[in-house]
Short mmCIF file of C-alpha atoms and ligand atoms in Angstrom, two decimals:
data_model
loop_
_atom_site.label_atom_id
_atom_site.label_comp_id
_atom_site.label_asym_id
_atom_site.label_seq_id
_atom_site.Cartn_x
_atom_site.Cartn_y
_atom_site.Cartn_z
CA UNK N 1022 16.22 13.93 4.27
CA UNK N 1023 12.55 12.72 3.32
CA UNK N 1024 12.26 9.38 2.88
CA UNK N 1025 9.42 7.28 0.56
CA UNK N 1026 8.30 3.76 1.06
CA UNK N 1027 7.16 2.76 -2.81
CA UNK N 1028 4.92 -0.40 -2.01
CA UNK N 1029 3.47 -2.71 -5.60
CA UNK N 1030 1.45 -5.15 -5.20
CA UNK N 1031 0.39 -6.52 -8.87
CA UNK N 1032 1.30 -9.51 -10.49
CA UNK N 1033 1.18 -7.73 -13.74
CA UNK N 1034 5.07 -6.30 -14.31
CA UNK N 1035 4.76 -4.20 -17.49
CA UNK N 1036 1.43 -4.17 -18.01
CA UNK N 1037 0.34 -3.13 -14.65
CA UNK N 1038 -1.54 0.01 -14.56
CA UNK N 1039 -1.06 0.54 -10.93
CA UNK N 1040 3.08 0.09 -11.45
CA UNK N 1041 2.69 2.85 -13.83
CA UNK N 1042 0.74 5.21 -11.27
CA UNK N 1043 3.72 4.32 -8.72
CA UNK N 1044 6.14 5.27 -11.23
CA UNK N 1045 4.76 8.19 -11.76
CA UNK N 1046 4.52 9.63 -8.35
CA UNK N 1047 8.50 8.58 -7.62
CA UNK N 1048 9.45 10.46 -10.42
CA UNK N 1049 7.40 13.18 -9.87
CA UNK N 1050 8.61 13.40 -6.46
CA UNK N 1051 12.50 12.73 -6.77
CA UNK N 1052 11.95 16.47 -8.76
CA UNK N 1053 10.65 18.05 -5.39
CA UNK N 1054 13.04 16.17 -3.31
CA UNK N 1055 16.22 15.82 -4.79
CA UNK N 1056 17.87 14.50 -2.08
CA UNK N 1057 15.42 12.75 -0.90
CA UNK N 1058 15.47 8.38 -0.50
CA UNK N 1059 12.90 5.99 -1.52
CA UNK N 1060 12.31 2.10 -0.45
CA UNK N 1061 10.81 0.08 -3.22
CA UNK N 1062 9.62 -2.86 -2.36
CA UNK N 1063 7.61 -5.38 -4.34
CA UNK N 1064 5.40 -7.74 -2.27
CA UNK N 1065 4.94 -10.35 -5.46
CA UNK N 1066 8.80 -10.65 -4.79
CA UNK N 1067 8.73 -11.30 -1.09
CA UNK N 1068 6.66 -14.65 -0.93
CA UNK N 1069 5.52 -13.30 2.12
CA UNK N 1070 4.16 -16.17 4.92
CA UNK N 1071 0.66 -16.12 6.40
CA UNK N 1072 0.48 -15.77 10.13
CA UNK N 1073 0.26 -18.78 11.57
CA UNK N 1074 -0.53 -19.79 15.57
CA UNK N 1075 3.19 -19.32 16.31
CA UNK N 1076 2.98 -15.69 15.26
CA UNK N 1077 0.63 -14.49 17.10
CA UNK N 1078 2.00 -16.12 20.18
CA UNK N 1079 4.79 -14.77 19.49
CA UNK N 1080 2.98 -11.18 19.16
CA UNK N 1081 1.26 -11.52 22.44
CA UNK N 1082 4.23 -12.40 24.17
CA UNK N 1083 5.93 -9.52 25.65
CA UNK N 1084 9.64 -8.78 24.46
CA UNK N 1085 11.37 -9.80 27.24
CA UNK N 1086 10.06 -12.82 27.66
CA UNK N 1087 10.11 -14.12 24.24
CA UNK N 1088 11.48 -17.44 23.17
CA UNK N 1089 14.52 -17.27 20.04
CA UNK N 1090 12.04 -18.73 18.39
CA UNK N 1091 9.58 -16.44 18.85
CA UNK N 1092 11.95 -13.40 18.60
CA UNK N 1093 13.09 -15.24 14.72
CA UNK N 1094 8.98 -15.67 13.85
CA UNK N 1095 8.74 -11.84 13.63
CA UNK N 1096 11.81 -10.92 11.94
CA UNK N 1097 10.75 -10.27 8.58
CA UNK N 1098 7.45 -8.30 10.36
CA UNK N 1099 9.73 -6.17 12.51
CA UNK N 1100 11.64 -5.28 9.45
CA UNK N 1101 8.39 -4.70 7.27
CA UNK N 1102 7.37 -2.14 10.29
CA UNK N 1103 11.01 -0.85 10.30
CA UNK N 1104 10.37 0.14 6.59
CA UNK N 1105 7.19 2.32 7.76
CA UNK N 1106 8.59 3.39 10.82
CA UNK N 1107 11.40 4.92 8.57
CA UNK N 1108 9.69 6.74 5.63
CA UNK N 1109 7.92 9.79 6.02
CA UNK N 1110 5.71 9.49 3.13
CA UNK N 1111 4.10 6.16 1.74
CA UNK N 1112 2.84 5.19 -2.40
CA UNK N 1113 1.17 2.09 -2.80
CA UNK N 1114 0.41 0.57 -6.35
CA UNK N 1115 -2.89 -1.55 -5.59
CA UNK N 1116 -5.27 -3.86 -8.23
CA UNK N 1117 -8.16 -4.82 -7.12
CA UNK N 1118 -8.73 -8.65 -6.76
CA UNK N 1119 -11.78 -9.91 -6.87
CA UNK N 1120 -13.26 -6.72 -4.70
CA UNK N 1121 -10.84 -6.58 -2.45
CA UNK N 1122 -6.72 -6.00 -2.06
CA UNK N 1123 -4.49 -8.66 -3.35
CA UNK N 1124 -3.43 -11.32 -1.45
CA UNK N 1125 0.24 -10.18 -1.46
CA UNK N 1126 -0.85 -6.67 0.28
CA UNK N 1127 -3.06 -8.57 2.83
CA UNK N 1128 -0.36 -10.58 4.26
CA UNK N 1129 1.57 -7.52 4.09
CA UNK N 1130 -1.01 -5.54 6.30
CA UNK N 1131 -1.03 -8.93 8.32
CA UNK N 1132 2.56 -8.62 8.80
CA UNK N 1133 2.78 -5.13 9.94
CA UNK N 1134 -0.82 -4.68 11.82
CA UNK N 1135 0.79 -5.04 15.25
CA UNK N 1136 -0.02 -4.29 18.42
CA UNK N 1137 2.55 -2.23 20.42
CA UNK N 1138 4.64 -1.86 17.38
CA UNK N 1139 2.28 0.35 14.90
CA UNK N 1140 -0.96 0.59 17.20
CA UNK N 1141 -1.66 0.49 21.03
CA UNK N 1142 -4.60 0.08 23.45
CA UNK N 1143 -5.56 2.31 26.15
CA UNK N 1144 -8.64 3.29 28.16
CA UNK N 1145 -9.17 5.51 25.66
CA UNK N 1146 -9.43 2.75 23.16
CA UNK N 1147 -7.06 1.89 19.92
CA UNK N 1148 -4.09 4.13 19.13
CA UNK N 1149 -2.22 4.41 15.60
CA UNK N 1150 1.37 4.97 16.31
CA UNK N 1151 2.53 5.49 12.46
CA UNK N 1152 1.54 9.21 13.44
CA UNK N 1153 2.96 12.28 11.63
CA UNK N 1154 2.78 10.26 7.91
CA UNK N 1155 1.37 10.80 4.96
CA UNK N 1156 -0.01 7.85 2.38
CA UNK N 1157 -1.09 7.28 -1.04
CA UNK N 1158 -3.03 4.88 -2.69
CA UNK N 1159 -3.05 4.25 -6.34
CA UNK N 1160 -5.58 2.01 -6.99
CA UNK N 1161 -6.70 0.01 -10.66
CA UNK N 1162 -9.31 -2.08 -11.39
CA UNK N 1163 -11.16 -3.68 -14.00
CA UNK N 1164 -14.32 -2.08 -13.34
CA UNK N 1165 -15.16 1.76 -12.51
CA UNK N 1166 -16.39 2.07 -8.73
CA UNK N 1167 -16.72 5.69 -8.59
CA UNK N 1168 -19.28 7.38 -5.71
CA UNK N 1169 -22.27 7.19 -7.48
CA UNK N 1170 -21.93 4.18 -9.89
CA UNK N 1171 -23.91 0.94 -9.75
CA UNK N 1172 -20.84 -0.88 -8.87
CA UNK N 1173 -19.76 1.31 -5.61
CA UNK N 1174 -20.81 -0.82 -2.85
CA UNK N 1175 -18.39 -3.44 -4.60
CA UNK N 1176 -15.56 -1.44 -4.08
CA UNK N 1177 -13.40 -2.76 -0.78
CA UNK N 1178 -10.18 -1.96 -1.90
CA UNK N 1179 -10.02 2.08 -0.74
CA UNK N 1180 -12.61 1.99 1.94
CA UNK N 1181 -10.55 -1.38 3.79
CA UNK N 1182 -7.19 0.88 2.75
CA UNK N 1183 -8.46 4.11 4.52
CA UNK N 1184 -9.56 2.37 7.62
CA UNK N 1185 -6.46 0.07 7.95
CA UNK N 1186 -3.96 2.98 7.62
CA UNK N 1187 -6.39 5.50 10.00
CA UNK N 1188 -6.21 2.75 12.02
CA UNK N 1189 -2.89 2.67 12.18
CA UNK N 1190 -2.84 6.50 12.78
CA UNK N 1191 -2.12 7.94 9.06
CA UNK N 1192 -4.37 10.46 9.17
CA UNK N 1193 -3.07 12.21 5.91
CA UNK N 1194 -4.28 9.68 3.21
CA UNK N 1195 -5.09 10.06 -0.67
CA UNK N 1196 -6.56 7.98 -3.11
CA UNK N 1197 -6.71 7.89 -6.59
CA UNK N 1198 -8.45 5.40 -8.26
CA UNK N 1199 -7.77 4.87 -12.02
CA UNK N 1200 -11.15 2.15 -12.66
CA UNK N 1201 -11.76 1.04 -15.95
CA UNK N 1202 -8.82 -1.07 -17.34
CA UNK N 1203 -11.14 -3.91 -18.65
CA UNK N 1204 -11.08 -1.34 -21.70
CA UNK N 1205 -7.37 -2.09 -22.44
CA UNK N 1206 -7.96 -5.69 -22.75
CA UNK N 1207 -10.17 -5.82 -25.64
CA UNK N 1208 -7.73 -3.41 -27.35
CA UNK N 1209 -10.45 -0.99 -28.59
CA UNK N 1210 -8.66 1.91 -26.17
CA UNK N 1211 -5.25 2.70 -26.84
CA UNK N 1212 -3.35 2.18 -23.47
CA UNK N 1213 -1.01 5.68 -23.43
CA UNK N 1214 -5.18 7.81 -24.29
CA UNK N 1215 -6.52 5.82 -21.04
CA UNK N 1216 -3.20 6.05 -18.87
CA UNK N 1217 -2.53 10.09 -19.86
CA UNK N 1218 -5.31 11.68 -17.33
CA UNK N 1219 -4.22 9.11 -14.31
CA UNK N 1220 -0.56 9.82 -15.05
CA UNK N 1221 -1.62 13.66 -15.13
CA UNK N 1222 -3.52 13.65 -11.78
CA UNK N 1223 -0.62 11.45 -9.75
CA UNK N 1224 1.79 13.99 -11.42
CA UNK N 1225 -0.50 16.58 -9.77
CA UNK N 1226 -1.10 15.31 -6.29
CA UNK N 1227 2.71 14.26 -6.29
CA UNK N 1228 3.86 17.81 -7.20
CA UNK N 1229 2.21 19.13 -4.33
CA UNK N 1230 3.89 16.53 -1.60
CA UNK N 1231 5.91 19.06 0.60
C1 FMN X 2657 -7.18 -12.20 -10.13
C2 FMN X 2657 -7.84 -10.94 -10.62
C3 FMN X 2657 -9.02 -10.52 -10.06
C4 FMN X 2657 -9.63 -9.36 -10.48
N1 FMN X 2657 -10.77 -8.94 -9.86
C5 FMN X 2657 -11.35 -7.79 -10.27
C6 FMN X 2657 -12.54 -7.32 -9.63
O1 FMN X 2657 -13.05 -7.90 -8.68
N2 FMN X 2657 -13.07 -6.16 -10.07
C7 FMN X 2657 -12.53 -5.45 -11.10
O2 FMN X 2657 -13.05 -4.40 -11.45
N3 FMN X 2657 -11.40 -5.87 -11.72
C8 FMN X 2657 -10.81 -7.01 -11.32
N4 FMN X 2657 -9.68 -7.45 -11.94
C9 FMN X 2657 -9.05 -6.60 -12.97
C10 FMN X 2657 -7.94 -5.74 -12.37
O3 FMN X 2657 -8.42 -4.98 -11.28
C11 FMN X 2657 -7.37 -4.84 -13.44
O4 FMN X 2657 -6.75 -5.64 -14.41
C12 FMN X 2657 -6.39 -3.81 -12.90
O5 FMN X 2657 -5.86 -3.07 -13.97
C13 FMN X 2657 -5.30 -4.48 -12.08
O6 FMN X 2657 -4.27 -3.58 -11.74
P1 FMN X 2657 -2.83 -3.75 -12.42
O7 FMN X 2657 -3.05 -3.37 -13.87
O8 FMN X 2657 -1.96 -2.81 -11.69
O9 FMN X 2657 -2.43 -5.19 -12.24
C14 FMN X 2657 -9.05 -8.60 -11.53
C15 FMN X 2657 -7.86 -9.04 -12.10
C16 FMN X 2657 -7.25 -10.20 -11.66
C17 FMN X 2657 -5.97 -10.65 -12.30
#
């Protein structure tokens, strides 16, 4: 059985383009795998802690010698990693904020950036160990930061997103990045004309998920 992890990360519920693009790819997907089981989870739900001192003492403390309390402080991380140890595929819904990822996804990737859980050092140097996955990333923003436009250098939401997850050794990773919303706000562009192409390329790129 294939399993998904469906990640969202805006604030936005309904009106969230990115929730749409999500929605899209699970659907598409259930169609190719029938059988196959998806974990949604929604990181505006999950009020999710920064990492404080205790953390990462608790990180750099090896297993066995770990305090309870230490073991407790990375509970909900070892289950956030269990999540992406478990699927085989991943779909993130991501809006950009303020140039970047939202805060909700950042202590996410805080949470689950750990060494000897999803990477490892060697002589050789870092080492992802979320090998053998493949990710999405459907991305919305305000703005349009396509290769080429005057805006592109702003852009750190898919270049941060593609190193984080190489990092972490996804070496299969898409991104599609619907730019442009602003548009919907001042009502002058009906919402289903500007979604229809996104919703047809995710539809696409799902479709062909083996
Ligand atoms: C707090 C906040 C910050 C934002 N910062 C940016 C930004 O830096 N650049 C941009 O193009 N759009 C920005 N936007 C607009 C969102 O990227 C846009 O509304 C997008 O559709 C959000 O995705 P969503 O519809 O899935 O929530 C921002 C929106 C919010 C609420």
């Amino acid at each position: 059985m294939t399993t998904l992890l469906q990640i969202d990360s805006s604030p936005m519920g309904e009106r969230s383009v990115s929730r749409k693009l999500t929605e899209k790819f699970v659907n598409t997907w259930h169609k190719s795998h029938p059988d196959g089981k998806v974990i949604v989870r929604d990181l505006t739900a999950l009020n999710l802690p920064v990492v404080n001192g205790s953390w990462i003492g608790a990180v750099y403390t090896p297993a066995e010698a770990r305090t309870p309390e230490q073991t407790k402080a990375l509970t909900l991380s070892d289950s956030l990693i269990a999540d992406l140890q478990e699927a085989d595929e991943y779909v993130f819904g991501v809006p950009m904020h303020n140039f970047g990822v939202p805060s909700s996804l950042k202590l996410w990737i805080d949470q689950i950036s750990r060494v000897g859980k999803t990477f490892t050092y060697s002589a050789a140097g870092a080492k992802g160990l979320l090998t053998g996955k493949k990710a999405t990333m459907l991305l919305a923003s305000g703005g349009v930061y396509e290769t080429g436009s005057p805006m592109a250098s702003f852009d750190f939401v898919a270049p941060y997103l593609r190193a984080v997850f190489s990092f972490l050794g996804v070496s299969d990773i898409t991104i599609i990045a619907a730019g442009g919303t602003a548009q919907l706000n001042t009502g002058e562009v009906d919402p289903h004309v500007f979604l229809a192409p996104w919703l047809d390329k995710v539809h696409a790129h799902a479709a062909h998920q083996a």
